[in-house]
Coordinates of C-alpha atoms in Angstrom, one line a residue:
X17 CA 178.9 147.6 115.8
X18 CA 181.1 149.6 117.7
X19 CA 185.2 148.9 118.5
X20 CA 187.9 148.0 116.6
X21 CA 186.8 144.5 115.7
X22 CA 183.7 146.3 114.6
X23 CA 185.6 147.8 111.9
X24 CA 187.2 144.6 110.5
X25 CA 183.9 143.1 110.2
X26 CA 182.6 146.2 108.3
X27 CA 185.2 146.7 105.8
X28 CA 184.9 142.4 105.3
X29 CA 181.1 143.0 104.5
X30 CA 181.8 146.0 102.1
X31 CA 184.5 144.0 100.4
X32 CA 182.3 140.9 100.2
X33 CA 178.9 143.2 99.0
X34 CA 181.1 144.8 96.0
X35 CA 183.5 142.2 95.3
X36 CA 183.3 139.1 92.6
X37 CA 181.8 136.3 94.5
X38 CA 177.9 136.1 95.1
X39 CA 177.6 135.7 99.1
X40 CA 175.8 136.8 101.9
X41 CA 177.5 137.4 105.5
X42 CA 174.8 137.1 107.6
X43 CA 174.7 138.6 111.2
X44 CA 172.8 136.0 113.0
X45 CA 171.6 137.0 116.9
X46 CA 170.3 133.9 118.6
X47 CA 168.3 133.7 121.7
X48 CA 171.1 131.4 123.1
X49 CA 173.3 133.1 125.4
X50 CA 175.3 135.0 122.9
X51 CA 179.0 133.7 121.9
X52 CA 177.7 132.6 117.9
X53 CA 180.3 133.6 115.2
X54 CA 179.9 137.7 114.3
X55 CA 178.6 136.5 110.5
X56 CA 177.5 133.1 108.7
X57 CA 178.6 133.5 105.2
X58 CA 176.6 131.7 103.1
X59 CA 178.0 131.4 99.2
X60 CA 175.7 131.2 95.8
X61 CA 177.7 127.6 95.4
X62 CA 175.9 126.6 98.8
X63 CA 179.3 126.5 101.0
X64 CA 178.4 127.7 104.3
X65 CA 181.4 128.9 106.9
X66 CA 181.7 130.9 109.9
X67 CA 183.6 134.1 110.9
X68 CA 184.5 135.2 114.4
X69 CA 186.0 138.7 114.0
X70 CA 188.6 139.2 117.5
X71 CA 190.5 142.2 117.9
X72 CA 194.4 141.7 117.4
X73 CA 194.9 142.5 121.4
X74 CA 192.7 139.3 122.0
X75 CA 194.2 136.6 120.3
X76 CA 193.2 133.3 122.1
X77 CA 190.7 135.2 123.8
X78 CA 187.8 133.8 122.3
X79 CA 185.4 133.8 125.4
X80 CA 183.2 130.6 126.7
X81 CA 179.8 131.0 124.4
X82 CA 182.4 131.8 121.2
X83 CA 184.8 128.6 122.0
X84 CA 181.2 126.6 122.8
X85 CA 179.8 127.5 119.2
X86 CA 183.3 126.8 117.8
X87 CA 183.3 123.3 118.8
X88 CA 179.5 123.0 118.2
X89 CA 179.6 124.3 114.5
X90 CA 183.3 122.1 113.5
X91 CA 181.4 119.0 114.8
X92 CA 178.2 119.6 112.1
X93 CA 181.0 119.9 109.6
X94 CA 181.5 123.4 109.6
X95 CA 184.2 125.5 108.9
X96 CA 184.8 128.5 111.9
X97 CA 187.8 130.7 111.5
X98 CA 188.9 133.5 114.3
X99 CA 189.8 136.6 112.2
X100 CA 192.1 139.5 112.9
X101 CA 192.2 141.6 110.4
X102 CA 190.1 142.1 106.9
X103 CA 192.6 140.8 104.8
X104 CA 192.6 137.5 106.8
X105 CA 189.2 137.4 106.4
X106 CA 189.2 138.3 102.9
X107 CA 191.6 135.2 102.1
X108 CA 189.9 132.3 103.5
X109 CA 186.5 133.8 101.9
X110 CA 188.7 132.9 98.7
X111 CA 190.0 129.9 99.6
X112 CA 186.2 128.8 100.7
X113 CA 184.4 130.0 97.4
X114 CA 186.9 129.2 95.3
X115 CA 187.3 125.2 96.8
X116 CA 191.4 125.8 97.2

C-alpha cells in the first residue's frame, strides 16, 4: 500500500484488529480487471460489507472498475461505502456490526 489512501485503510485495519468487534477486513485481488472494493469486511455475526478507501482530493472519483463493482455488489444486496477518512470508516463498521 502506498499513498495517502493507503494510510486510511491501514490505521482502519489496525483499529478493526485491536478493537471490540470480531471481524476480518479482507484484501481481496481478483483476476477481473481490478476496480473491487480495497477490503471485504466480513463480521463474526455473518454481516458482510464493502469498503472503498478514496483519497479526500478524489471525491466522486471513483474510476470505471470501482463504480462497476459498486453497482455489481448493491444489486447482490451488499452494502459498499466510499471512505475518506478512518473515522468514517470506523463509524459505519459500527453502525454495520452493531445493526443501527
Amino acid at each position: 500500500m502506498a499513498g495517502p489512501e493507503s494510510k486510511e485503510e491501514k490505521d482502519y485495519c489496525d483499529w478493526l484488529n485491536a478493537g471490540p468487534y470480531s471481524a476480518l477486513a479482507i484484501k481481496l485481488v481478483l483476476f477481473t480487471g481490478g476496480g473491487f472494493p480495497d477490503r471485504t469486511v466480513v463480521a463474526e455475526s455473518g454481516i458482510i460489507f464493502f469498503i472503498e478507501f478514496k483519497r479526500p482530493d478524489k471525491k466522486n472519483g471513483q474510476q470505471r472498475r470501482q463504480s462497476y463493482w459498486h453497482k455489481i455488489l448493491q444489486r447482490l444486496g451488499f452494502n459498499y461505502y466510499v471512505c475518506y477518512t478512518t473515522e468514517e470508516a470506523i463509524k459505519i463498521s459500527i453502525k454495520e456490526m452493531e445493526g443501527t
